[in-house]
Coordinates of C-alpha atoms in Angstrom, one line a residue:
M1 CA -83.6 125.8 -19.3
T2 CA -85.8 123.8 -17.0
T3 CA -87.6 122.2 -19.9
T4 CA -84.3 121.1 -21.4
K5 CA -83.1 119.7 -18.0
H6 CA -86.3 117.7 -17.6
F7 CA -86.0 116.4 -21.2
L8 CA -82.4 115.2 -20.5
K9 CA -83.4 113.6 -17.2
N10 CA -86.3 111.7 -18.9
L11 CA -84.0 110.7 -21.7
L12 CA -81.5 109.4 -19.2
I13 CA -84.2 107.4 -17.3
S14 CA -85.5 106.0 -20.5
G15 CA -82.1 104.9 -21.6
L16 CA -81.4 103.3 -18.2
M17 CA -84.7 101.4 -18.4
L18 CA -83.9 100.2 -21.9
A19 CA -80.5 99.0 -20.8
L20 CA -82.0 97.1 -17.8
S21 CA -84.5 95.5 -20.1
V22 CA -82.0 94.4 -22.6
S23 CA -79.7 93.0 -19.9
G24 CA -82.6 90.9 -18.4
F25 CA -83.3 93.1 -15.4
S26 CA -86.5 94.8 -16.5
Q27 CA -88.6 96.5 -13.9
S28 CA -91.3 93.8 -14.2
S29 CA -88.9 91.1 -13.2
A30 CA -88.8 92.5 -9.6
A31 CA -92.5 92.2 -8.8
I32 CA -93.8 94.8 -6.4
D33 CA -95.1 93.2 -3.2
D34 CA -98.4 95.1 -2.7
N35 CA -102.0 94.3 -2.3
F36 CA -102.8 94.5 -6.0
Q37 CA -100.0 92.1 -7.1
F38 CA -100.9 89.7 -4.3
A39 CA -104.6 89.8 -5.3
K40 CA -103.6 89.2 -9.0
Q41 CA -101.7 86.1 -7.9
H42 CA -104.7 84.7 -6.1
Q43 CA -107.5 85.6 -8.6
D44 CA -108.1 81.9 -9.4
D45 CA -109.0 81.5 -5.7
L46 CA -110.8 84.7 -4.9
T47 CA -111.4 88.0 -6.8
L48 CA -112.2 91.3 -5.2
S49 CA -114.3 93.7 -7.3
V50 CA -116.0 97.0 -6.8
Y51 CA -119.3 98.3 -8.3
I52 CA -119.2 102.0 -9.5
T53 CA -122.6 103.5 -9.7
A54 CA -123.6 105.7 -12.7
H55 CA -123.4 108.9 -10.6
S56 CA -119.9 108.0 -9.4
V57 CA -118.8 107.2 -13.0
E58 CA -120.0 110.6 -14.1
R59 CA -118.9 112.6 -11.1
L60 CA -115.6 110.8 -10.1
L61 CA -114.2 109.1 -13.2
S62 CA -114.7 111.8 -15.9
T63 CA -111.3 113.4 -15.3
P64 CA -107.7 112.1 -15.4
E65 CA -107.4 113.0 -11.7
G66 CA -110.5 111.0 -10.8
R67 CA -109.4 107.9 -12.7
R68 CA -105.9 108.0 -11.2
E69 CA -107.5 108.2 -7.7
A70 CA -109.7 105.2 -8.5
T71 CA -106.8 103.2 -9.7
S72 CA -104.8 104.0 -6.6
L73 CA -107.7 103.2 -4.2
M74 CA -108.5 99.9 -5.9
M75 CA -104.9 98.7 -6.2
A76 CA -104.4 99.5 -2.5
N77 CA -107.4 97.4 -1.6
G78 CA -106.5 94.4 -3.8
I79 CA -109.4 95.1 -6.2
T80 CA -108.7 93.7 -9.6
K81 CA -112.2 94.0 -11.3
V82 CA -114.4 97.0 -11.9
Y83 CA -118.2 97.2 -12.6
L84 CA -119.1 100.4 -14.4
E85 CA -122.8 101.2 -14.2
V86 CA -124.5 102.7 -17.3
Y87 CA -127.8 103.8 -15.8
R88 CA -129.4 104.5 -12.4
G89 CA -132.2 106.6 -11.2
G90 CA -132.7 108.6 -14.4
L91 CA -129.0 109.2 -15.1
V92 CA -127.7 107.6 -18.4
V93 CA -123.9 107.7 -18.6
A94 CA -122.7 108.8 -22.0
P95 CA -121.3 105.8 -24.0
S96 CA -118.2 107.9 -24.8
L97 CA -117.4 108.2 -21.1
L98 CA -118.1 104.5 -20.5
A99 CA -115.8 103.5 -23.4
E100 CA -113.0 105.9 -22.3
T101 CA -113.2 104.7 -18.7
T102 CA -113.3 101.0 -19.7
T103 CA -110.2 101.4 -21.9
Y104 CA -108.4 103.2 -19.1
F105 CA -109.0 100.5 -16.5
I106 CA -108.1 97.7 -18.9
Q107 CA -104.8 99.4 -19.7
N108 CA -104.1 99.6 -16.0
G109 CA -104.6 95.9 -15.4
F110 CA -108.3 95.7 -14.3
E111 CA -111.1 93.6 -15.7
V112 CA -114.2 95.7 -16.6
V113 CA -117.9 94.7 -16.5
G114 CA -120.9 96.8 -17.3
G115 CA -123.9 97.1 -15.0
I116 CA -127.3 98.6 -14.7
A117 CA -129.6 99.5 -11.8
T118 CA -133.1 99.5 -13.3
V119 CA -134.7 102.1 -11.0
P120 CA -136.8 105.1 -12.2
G121 CA -135.8 108.8 -12.2
G122 CA -136.0 111.9 -14.3
D123 CA -137.8 111.2 -17.6
I124 CA -136.7 107.6 -17.8
G125 CA -139.5 105.0 -17.5
V126 CA -142.6 105.2 -15.3
K127 CA -142.4 104.8 -11.5
Q128 CA -144.7 102.1 -10.1
E129 CA -147.7 102.7 -7.8
G130 CA -146.7 100.9 -4.7
E131 CA -144.6 101.0 -1.5
L132 CA -141.1 101.0 -3.1
G133 CA -139.4 103.1 -5.8
W134 CA -139.4 100.6 -8.6
F135 CA -140.5 100.7 -12.2
N136 CA -143.9 100.0 -13.6
W137 CA -142.7 97.4 -16.0
Q138 CA -146.0 97.0 -17.7
N139 CA -145.8 100.5 -19.1
P140 CA -144.5 100.8 -22.7
K141 CA -142.3 103.8 -21.9
T142 CA -140.4 101.9 -19.2
Q143 CA -139.8 99.1 -21.6
Q144 CA -138.7 101.3 -24.5
D145 CA -136.4 103.4 -22.3
M146 CA -134.6 100.4 -20.8
K147 CA -134.2 98.7 -24.1
K148 CA -132.5 101.8 -25.6
V149 CA -130.1 102.0 -22.6
M150 CA -129.1 98.4 -23.2
L151 CA -128.7 98.9 -27.0
D152 CA -126.4 101.8 -26.4
A153 CA -124.3 100.3 -23.6
A154 CA -123.9 96.6 -24.7
P155 CA -121.3 97.2 -27.5
I156 CA -118.9 98.5 -24.9
F157 CA -118.7 95.5 -22.6
D158 CA -117.9 91.8 -22.8
T159 CA -119.8 91.1 -19.6
F160 CA -122.9 92.9 -18.2
I161 CA -124.8 92.5 -14.9
V162 CA -128.4 93.5 -14.1
D163 CA -128.6 94.7 -10.5
D164 CA -131.2 94.1 -7.9
F165 CA -134.2 95.8 -9.4
L166 CA -135.5 93.6 -12.1
C167 CA -138.7 93.3 -10.1
T168 CA -141.9 95.2 -9.5
G169 CA -144.6 95.8 -6.9
D170 CA -146.8 97.9 -9.2
I171 CA -150.5 97.9 -8.4
S172 CA -151.6 100.5 -11.0
L173 CA -154.8 100.0 -13.0
E174 CA -152.5 99.3 -16.0
S175 CA -150.9 96.3 -14.2
K176 CA -154.2 95.1 -12.7
A177 CA -155.7 94.9 -16.1
A178 CA -152.7 93.0 -17.4
K179 CA -152.8 90.7 -14.4
G180 CA -156.3 89.4 -15.1
D181 CA -157.2 86.4 -13.0
R182 CA -153.6 85.5 -12.2
S183 CA -152.1 86.1 -8.7
W184 CA -149.8 89.1 -8.4
S185 CA -146.9 86.6 -7.9
E186 CA -147.7 84.6 -11.1
Y187 CA -148.3 87.8 -13.2
R188 CA -145.1 89.5 -12.1
R189 CA -142.9 86.5 -12.5
Q190 CA -144.2 85.9 -16.0
L191 CA -143.9 89.6 -16.9
M192 CA -140.3 89.9 -15.6
T193 CA -139.3 86.6 -17.3
E194 CA -140.5 87.9 -20.6
L195 CA -138.9 91.3 -20.2
A196 CA -135.6 89.9 -19.1
S197 CA -135.2 88.5 -22.6
A198 CA -137.0 91.2 -24.5
L199 CA -135.4 94.2 -22.9
F200 CA -132.0 93.0 -21.8
I201 CA -130.6 89.7 -23.1
D202 CA -131.9 89.9 -26.7
P203 CA -131.1 93.6 -27.4
A204 CA -127.6 93.2 -25.8
K205 CA -126.8 90.1 -27.9
S206 CA -128.2 91.7 -31.1
V207 CA -125.5 94.4 -31.0
N208 CA -122.9 92.3 -29.2
P209 CA -123.4 88.6 -29.8
D210 CA -120.7 87.4 -27.5
I211 CA -121.7 89.5 -24.5
H212 CA -122.0 87.5 -21.2
M213 CA -125.2 88.5 -19.4
I214 CA -125.6 88.2 -15.6
I215 CA -128.6 88.4 -13.3
K216 CA -128.0 89.5 -9.7
Y217 CA -130.6 88.5 -7.1
P218 CA -131.0 90.5 -3.9
Q219 CA -130.8 89.2 -0.4
W220 CA -134.6 88.9 0.4
Y221 CA -135.0 85.3 -0.9
D222 CA -138.3 84.5 1.0
R223 CA -140.0 87.5 -0.9
F224 CA -138.6 87.0 -4.4
H225 CA -141.7 85.5 -5.9
M226 CA -144.0 88.2 -4.6
F227 CA -142.3 90.9 -6.7
G228 CA -141.5 89.1 -9.9
Y229 CA -138.2 87.3 -9.4
D230 CA -138.4 83.8 -10.9
V231 CA -135.5 81.9 -9.6
E232 CA -136.2 78.9 -11.9
T233 CA -136.3 80.8 -15.2
G234 CA -133.6 83.3 -14.4
P235 CA -130.7 80.9 -14.4
K236 CA -131.9 79.4 -17.6
L237 CA -132.1 82.7 -19.4
F238 CA -129.0 84.4 -18.2
D239 CA -125.4 83.2 -18.7
E240 CA -124.5 83.6 -15.0
V241 CA -126.2 84.2 -11.7
W242 CA -125.0 86.5 -8.8
V243 CA -126.3 86.6 -5.3
G244 CA -126.8 89.3 -2.8
T245 CA -125.2 88.5 0.6
E246 CA -125.6 92.0 2.1
T247 CA -126.7 91.0 5.6
R248 CA -125.2 94.2 7.2
G249 CA -125.8 94.6 11.0
Q250 CA -127.8 92.0 12.9
Y251 CA -128.7 94.3 15.7
T252 CA -129.9 97.3 13.7
Q253 CA -133.2 98.3 12.2
R254 CA -132.2 100.3 9.2
F255 CA -131.8 97.4 6.8
G256 CA -133.7 94.9 9.0
F257 CA -132.6 92.7 11.9
V258 CA -130.9 90.3 9.5
Q259 CA -128.8 87.4 10.7
P260 CA -125.2 86.9 9.2
Y261 CA -126.1 83.4 8.2
E262 CA -128.6 84.8 5.7
G263 CA -125.8 85.4 3.2
F264 CA -124.9 81.7 3.3
V265 CA -128.6 80.7 3.0
N266 CA -129.4 82.9 0.0
Y267 CA -126.3 82.0 -1.9
S268 CA -126.7 78.2 -1.2
W269 CA -130.4 78.2 -2.1
I270 CA -129.9 80.0 -5.4
K271 CA -126.9 77.8 -6.2
S272 CA -129.1 74.7 -5.9
M273 CA -131.0 76.0 -8.9
A274 CA -128.3 77.8 -10.8
G275 CA -125.8 74.9 -10.7
N276 CA -122.6 75.7 -12.5
K277 CA -124.0 79.1 -13.6
I278 CA -123.5 80.4 -10.1
G279 CA -121.1 83.3 -10.0
G280 CA -120.0 85.6 -7.2
A281 CA -121.5 87.3 -4.2
W282 CA -122.4 91.0 -3.7
F283 CA -122.5 92.9 -0.4
D284 CA -122.3 96.5 0.7
H285 CA -121.2 98.9 3.4
G286 CA -124.6 100.3 4.5
D287 CA -125.4 99.8 8.1
C288 CA -122.1 97.9 8.6
D289 CA -119.5 98.4 11.2
A290 CA -116.0 97.0 10.4
L291 CA -116.9 93.5 11.6
D292 CA -120.2 93.4 9.9
F293 CA -118.5 94.3 6.6
V294 CA -115.9 91.5 6.7
E295 CA -118.3 88.9 8.1
Q296 CA -120.3 89.3 4.9
A297 CA -117.2 88.3 3.0
Y298 CA -116.7 85.1 5.1
Q299 CA -120.2 83.8 4.8
S300 CA -120.1 84.6 1.0
V301 CA -116.9 82.6 0.6
L302 CA -118.2 79.7 2.8
A303 CA -121.2 79.4 0.5
G304 CA -118.9 79.0 -2.4
A305 CA -118.4 82.4 -3.9
N306 CA -115.0 83.0 -5.6
E307 CA -115.7 86.6 -6.4
L308 CA -116.8 89.3 -4.0
V309 CA -118.3 92.5 -5.5
M310 CA -118.4 95.4 -3.0
F311 CA -121.1 98.1 -3.4
N312 CA -120.0 100.7 -4.0
Y313 CA -117.0 102.7 -5.0
G314 CA -118.2 105.8 -3.2
S315 CA -117.5 104.1 0.1
F316 CA -113.9 103.6 -0.9
V317 CA -113.6 107.3 -1.7
N318 CA -115.2 108.2 1.6
G319 CA -113.5 105.4 3.6
H320 CA -114.9 102.7 5.8
A321 CA -113.4 100.8 8.7
G322 CA -114.2 97.5 7.1
H323 CA -111.7 98.0 4.3
H324 CA -108.7 97.6 6.6
L325 CA -110.1 94.3 8.0
L326 CA -110.8 93.0 4.4
R327 CA -107.2 93.9 3.3
M328 CA -105.7 92.2 6.3
D329 CA -108.0 89.1 5.9
F330 CA -107.8 88.7 2.1
E331 CA -105.1 86.0 2.2
K332 CA -107.2 84.0 4.7
L333 CA -110.3 84.4 2.6
A334 CA -108.5 83.3 -0.6
R335 CA -107.0 80.3 1.2
L336 CA -110.5 79.3 2.5
A337 CA -112.0 79.8 -1.0
K338 CA -109.4 77.5 -2.5
A339 CA -110.0 74.8 0.2
L340 CA -113.7 74.9 -0.4
K341 CA -113.4 74.2 -4.1
T342 CA -112.4 70.6 -3.3
S343 CA -114.0 70.3 0.1
P344 CA -117.2 72.4 0.3
I345 CA -119.4 72.9 3.4
H346 CA -121.9 70.1 4.2
G347 CA -124.7 69.8 6.7
V348 CA -128.4 69.5 7.3
A349 CA -130.8 69.8 4.3
G350 CA -133.5 72.5 4.5
Y351 CA -136.2 72.4 1.9
K352 CA -137.6 75.6 0.3
P353 CA -139.3 75.1 -3.1
P354 CA -139.1 78.0 -5.6
H355 CA -141.9 80.6 -5.3
S356 CA -142.9 79.3 -1.9
D357 CA -144.8 81.3 0.7
A358 CA -143.3 81.3 4.2
G359 CA -146.3 81.8 6.4
G360 CA -145.0 82.4 9.9
D361 CA -141.5 81.0 9.0
L362 CA -140.2 84.0 7.1
Y363 CA -136.3 83.8 7.1
I364 CA -136.4 80.9 9.6
M365 CA -133.3 79.3 7.9
D366 CA -131.2 82.3 8.8
F367 CA -132.0 81.9 12.5
I368 CA -131.6 78.1 12.5
G369 CA -128.1 78.6 11.2
M370 CA -127.3 81.0 14.1
F371 CA -127.8 78.0 16.5
G372 CA -124.7 76.4 15.2
I373 CA -126.7 74.2 12.8
P374 CA -125.1 74.0 9.4
L375 CA -128.3 74.2 7.4
M376 CA -127.9 73.7 3.7
P377 CA -130.9 75.2 1.8
T378 CA -132.1 73.5 -1.4
A379 CA -134.9 74.3 -3.8
Y380 CA -135.5 70.6 -4.5
Y381 CA -136.6 67.9 -2.1
P382 CA -133.5 66.4 -0.5
E383 CA -134.4 62.7 -0.8
N384 CA -130.9 61.5 -0.2
A385 CA -130.3 63.6 3.0
T386 CA -130.2 61.8 6.4
T387 CA -131.8 64.8 8.2
I388 CA -134.5 66.9 6.5
F389 CA -135.8 70.3 7.8
L390 CA -139.3 71.2 6.5
P391 CA -140.5 74.8 7.3
T392 CA -143.8 76.2 6.1
Q393 CA -142.2 76.9 2.7
A394 CA -142.0 73.1 2.0
A395 CA -145.8 72.9 2.1
A396 CA -145.9 74.6 -1.3
D397 CA -144.7 71.3 -2.9
P398 CA -147.9 69.5 -4.0
N399 CA -146.2 66.1 -3.6
I400 CA -144.7 66.8 -0.2
V401 CA -146.8 64.2 1.7
G402 CA -145.7 61.3 -0.4
K403 CA -142.1 62.4 -0.3
V404 CA -142.1 62.8 3.5
M405 CA -143.7 59.4 4.0
A406 CA -141.1 57.8 1.8
S407 CA -138.3 59.5 3.7
H408 CA -139.8 58.3 7.0
K409 CA -140.0 54.7 5.7
Q410 CA -136.3 55.0 4.8
G411 CA -135.4 55.9 8.4
K412 CA -134.6 59.6 7.7
R413 CA -134.8 62.1 10.5
I414 CA -137.5 64.7 9.7
I415 CA -137.8 68.0 11.5
M416 CA -141.0 70.0 10.7
T417 CA -142.2 73.4 11.9
A418 CA -145.7 73.7 13.4
G419 CA -146.3 76.1 10.5
F420 CA -145.5 73.5 8.0
L421 CA -147.9 71.0 9.6
A422 CA -150.7 73.7 9.8
N423 CA -150.4 74.6 6.1
V424 CA -149.7 71.2 4.4
E425 CA -152.7 69.6 2.8
D426 CA -152.4 66.1 4.3
K427 CA -155.6 65.6 6.2
G428 CA -153.5 65.3 9.4
K429 CA -151.4 62.4 8.1
L430 CA -148.0 64.0 8.9
S431 CA -149.2 65.4 12.2
K432 CA -150.2 61.8 13.2
L433 CA -146.7 60.7 12.1
A434 CA -145.3 63.3 14.5
G435 CA -147.6 62.2 17.3
I436 CA -149.5 65.5 17.7
L437 CA -152.9 66.8 16.6
K438 CA -152.8 68.9 13.3
P439 CA -152.1 72.4 14.6
E440 CA -153.9 75.6 13.7
V441 CA -151.9 78.8 13.4
G442 CA -152.4 81.1 16.3
V443 CA -149.3 83.0 17.4
I444 CA -148.4 82.9 21.1
S445 CA -145.8 85.1 22.8
A446 CA -144.3 83.4 25.8
E447 CA -142.3 85.2 28.5
K448 CA -141.4 82.1 30.5
I449 CA -140.0 78.7 29.7
I450 CA -139.7 75.5 31.7
L451 CA -136.1 75.0 32.5
D452 CA -134.9 72.1 34.7
R453 CA -138.5 71.6 35.8
S454 CA -138.9 75.2 37.0
E455 CA -140.1 78.4 35.4
T456 CA -137.5 80.8 34.0
T457 CA -138.3 84.3 32.6
L458 CA -136.8 85.1 29.3
E459 CA -134.9 88.2 28.3
M460 CA -137.1 88.6 25.3
P461 CA -140.5 86.9 24.6
L462 CA -140.4 83.7 22.5
D463 CA -142.9 83.5 19.7
L464 CA -144.7 80.2 19.0
E465 CA -146.7 79.4 15.9
A466 CA -149.5 77.3 17.5
T467 CA -150.8 75.6 20.6
L468 CA -149.6 72.1 20.0
E469 CA -151.5 69.2 21.5
V470 CA -149.4 66.2 22.1
K471 CA -150.9 62.7 21.5
K472 CA -148.1 60.2 21.3
A473 CA -145.1 62.5 21.0
I474 CA -142.7 63.5 23.8
A475 CA -142.3 67.2 24.6
L476 CA -138.6 68.0 24.8
L477 CA -138.9 71.7 25.4
E478 CA -142.0 73.6 26.8
V479 CA -143.0 77.2 27.5
K480 CA -145.2 78.3 30.3
S481 CA -148.7 79.5 29.3
G482 CA -151.2 80.4 31.9
N483 CA -151.6 77.5 34.3
G484 CA -150.3 75.0 31.7
S485 CA -147.5 74.6 29.2
I486 CA -147.1 74.5 25.4
P487 CA -144.6 72.3 23.6
F488 CA -141.9 74.1 21.7
L489 CA -140.0 71.0 20.6
T490 CA -141.5 67.5 20.3
K491 CA -140.2 64.1 19.4
S492 CA -142.3 61.3 17.9
K493 CA -142.5 57.9 19.7
D494 CA -140.3 56.3 17.0
G495 CA -137.6 59.1 17.4
Q496 CA -137.7 60.0 13.7
V497 CA -140.0 63.0 13.6
Y498 CA -139.6 66.3 15.4
V499 CA -141.7 69.4 15.5
L500 CA -140.3 72.9 16.2
N501 CA -143.1 75.2 17.3
S502 CA -141.3 78.4 16.3
H503 CA -142.5 81.6 14.8
T504 CA -140.2 84.1 13.1
F505 CA -142.2 86.6 11.0
S506 CA -145.4 86.5 9.0
E507 CA -147.0 89.0 6.6
A508 CA -148.8 90.5 9.6
D509 CA -145.5 91.2 11.4
F510 CA -144.2 93.0 8.3
K511 CA -147.4 95.1 7.9
A512 CA -147.4 96.0 11.6
V513 CA -144.2 98.1 11.1
G514 CA -144.5 98.9 7.4
E515 CA -141.7 96.6 6.4
V516 CA -141.7 95.1 2.9
L517 CA -138.5 93.1 2.3
L518 CA -136.4 92.5 5.5
C519 CA -136.8 91.3 9.0
P520 CA -139.1 93.7 10.8
R521 CA -137.9 93.3 14.4
P522 CA -135.5 91.4 16.7
L523 CA -136.6 87.9 18.0
G524 CA -136.3 86.2 21.3
L525 CA -135.4 83.0 19.5
L526 CA -131.7 83.8 19.7
D527 CA -131.9 84.8 23.4
L528 CA -132.8 81.3 24.6
P529 CA -130.7 79.7 27.3
T530 CA -127.7 77.6 26.3
S531 CA -129.3 74.4 27.5
W532 CA -132.2 75.0 25.1
A533 CA -129.9 75.9 22.3
N534 CA -128.0 72.7 22.9
E535 CA -131.2 70.6 22.8
I536 CA -132.4 72.2 19.6
R537 CA -128.9 71.9 18.0
A538 CA -128.6 68.3 19.0
V539 CA -131.9 67.4 17.2
F540 CA -130.6 68.8 13.9
N541 CA -126.9 67.9 14.2
E542 CA -126.9 64.4 15.8
Q543 CA -126.3 62.6 12.5
L544 CA -123.4 64.8 11.7
Q545 CA -121.7 63.2 14.7
I546 CA -120.4 66.6 15.9
E547 CA -121.8 67.7 19.2
L548 CA -121.5 71.5 19.9
N549 CA -122.4 72.8 23.4
A550 CA -122.6 76.6 23.1
P551 CA -124.9 79.6 23.3
T552 CA -126.8 80.9 20.2
R553 CA -125.3 83.3 17.6
I554 CA -122.6 80.7 16.9
T555 CA -122.3 79.3 13.4
M556 CA -120.7 75.9 12.8
Q557 CA -119.9 74.9 9.2
P558 CA -118.1 71.6 8.5
L559 CA -116.0 71.0 5.4
E560 CA -116.2 67.6 3.7
N561 CA -112.5 66.9 4.6
G562 CA -113.3 67.1 8.3
D563 CA -112.2 70.7 9.0
L564 CA -114.7 72.9 10.8
I565 CA -115.4 76.7 10.6
L566 CA -116.7 78.3 13.8
H567 CA -117.8 81.9 14.1
N568 CA -118.8 83.7 17.2
Y569 CA -121.3 86.5 16.3
N570 CA -121.9 87.4 19.9
K571 CA -120.7 90.7 21.4
E572 CA -118.9 88.9 24.2
E573 CA -116.4 86.0 24.6
V574 CA -118.0 82.6 24.6
E575 CA -116.8 79.2 25.9
L576 CA -118.0 76.2 23.9
Q577 CA -117.4 72.5 23.9
L578 CA -117.0 70.2 20.9
N579 CA -117.5 66.4 21.1
G580 CA -117.1 64.0 18.2
L581 CA -114.1 65.9 16.8
E582 CA -110.6 64.7 17.4
N583 CA -109.4 67.6 19.6
S584 CA -105.7 66.8 20.1
G585 CA -103.4 68.5 17.6
L586 CA -106.0 70.9 16.2
L587 CA -104.8 74.0 14.5
D588 CA -106.5 77.2 13.7
A589 CA -105.8 77.2 9.9
F590 CA -106.5 80.9 9.7
T591 CA -103.5 81.7 11.9
G592 CA -101.5 78.4 12.0
Q593 CA -101.6 78.4 15.8
K594 CA -102.1 75.2 17.8
L595 CA -105.3 75.2 19.9
D596 CA -105.4 74.3 23.5
S597 CA -108.4 72.0 22.9
A598 CA -107.5 68.6 24.4
S599 CA -110.4 68.9 26.9
G600 CA -112.8 69.7 24.1
T601 CA -113.3 73.3 25.4
L602 CA -112.6 76.3 23.3
K603 CA -112.8 80.0 24.1
M604 CA -113.8 82.4 21.3
K605 CA -113.4 86.2 21.5
P606 CA -116.3 88.4 20.5
R607 CA -117.0 88.4 16.8
S608 CA -114.2 86.0 16.0
R609 CA -113.8 82.9 13.9
L610 CA -111.8 79.7 13.9
W611 CA -110.8 77.2 11.2
L612 CA -110.3 73.9 13.1
S613 CA -108.0 71.6 11.1
K614 CA -105.5 68.8 11.5
T615 CA -104.1 69.1 8.0
H616 CA -102.9 72.7 7.6

């Protein structure tokens, strides 16, 4: 009786739906106003995606209940694209499950992409001898096993991404023999370039000629070349390039004391090489509070990403406070992404050639950005820029001396680090241009600075790269050292060349704490007084004609249309002043609220952002 009743009820509903459809009032004509539909409408501006690891595919998506849960969670969070991982850590997902899950998600309105995390486990491949749990890619078993995984998985997907681990730190006798007389960097880059084609791209296209292959680079851009990532050949081989922007928490040690601006730096630098092959950004939940999580999204979008992949689905099952903030800010992020397509961020050029060693300037660009300096990293010498920043990395360019001399002759402003001058092979020519003696690296930790002609003790020591000796330059900022002083910032007599005597991290700093990839400790550089921050910022930003007076941990990123994005990454409210920007009638385009900024003074709440605009 119950079965008959349900049958009649379903028949009645079906008949009613058919009648509504015939009369022009189908269910689809009244669009549901939810996050999924809203995200679908804005996919051309910004797409939210989630990466589902192999273990989650097998454990959480192998049943109808698990797939329904995934659909509900993703729709509720405005996620319209899914990445299904085929292998990780020894687990190979059955092609039948991958195919079934792919079909299910496509039928429910999602785009589906395949993915792989090339890390060892079980009887798959051979683990490297070294500090990290990566593959020994020189070993034939690793190569054979990975090629088989690709051949089995590639027919299922139209698009496929290779996650972070297409790299190696192997130091086995096998790899040493293959390396020969080459440096570890050169050997590893050549090996991984060859294997990218031989094990991934070529096998995938042999069974699926139209498959779109993506390489995803991790966040640790100043270390890529050491472990086999070749950022020049990668974009040429793969159809698209993705970038890790997973900066996480800036005050925590677990994943390094990484600055939020690093996401912008890494994406922008790789984009300078990838060109129109640049794709989206990728960040995760690890070591993130709610604000850390959503801040990763903003710096990714500001760098130009129009798709955000969140790692990983397990965090959506377990829940994270950042999800609410991202849901609430999706419309703002999509609107910002749309504006940036026609009016991208511009700023000060910072030069880091591919495969360049950083000396004592590891990740310096991240910290420069946290001074409110809109640093725009590039892998190629920025000869057309009006202001050029040259850290130690720039010394890797064999023609750098001639390029700098030409820029100086053209009247460009050149800002060099002491590390760059110590490492460049110029016989002291550029140091002479700067008005100082060629420095020698010898790290100094200063606890006191000279502020308003008197000594001031710092909250945290400030590291300097060298003892600078001024000849014809002017010392703009100095630290106290013994009975004397050491310049921290100098200006040449002609006012064109500046030297920043900063030290972030070196290889020795990494080894001291056993770190391999990420920032090994906090720095006193971002605890400098506001007056020092203003002085440093002014040297970089003067030709932007925007003067910002503010403490550190503020980012300032101008759009080409005259709008300005400000972000306060401090834990407390800050007051800042802007000069050179027409302050009357300014709106916060994120909220539409008019700002009380006629005096040029703005207050920003802790961990907040503003989109200053006169046009929205």
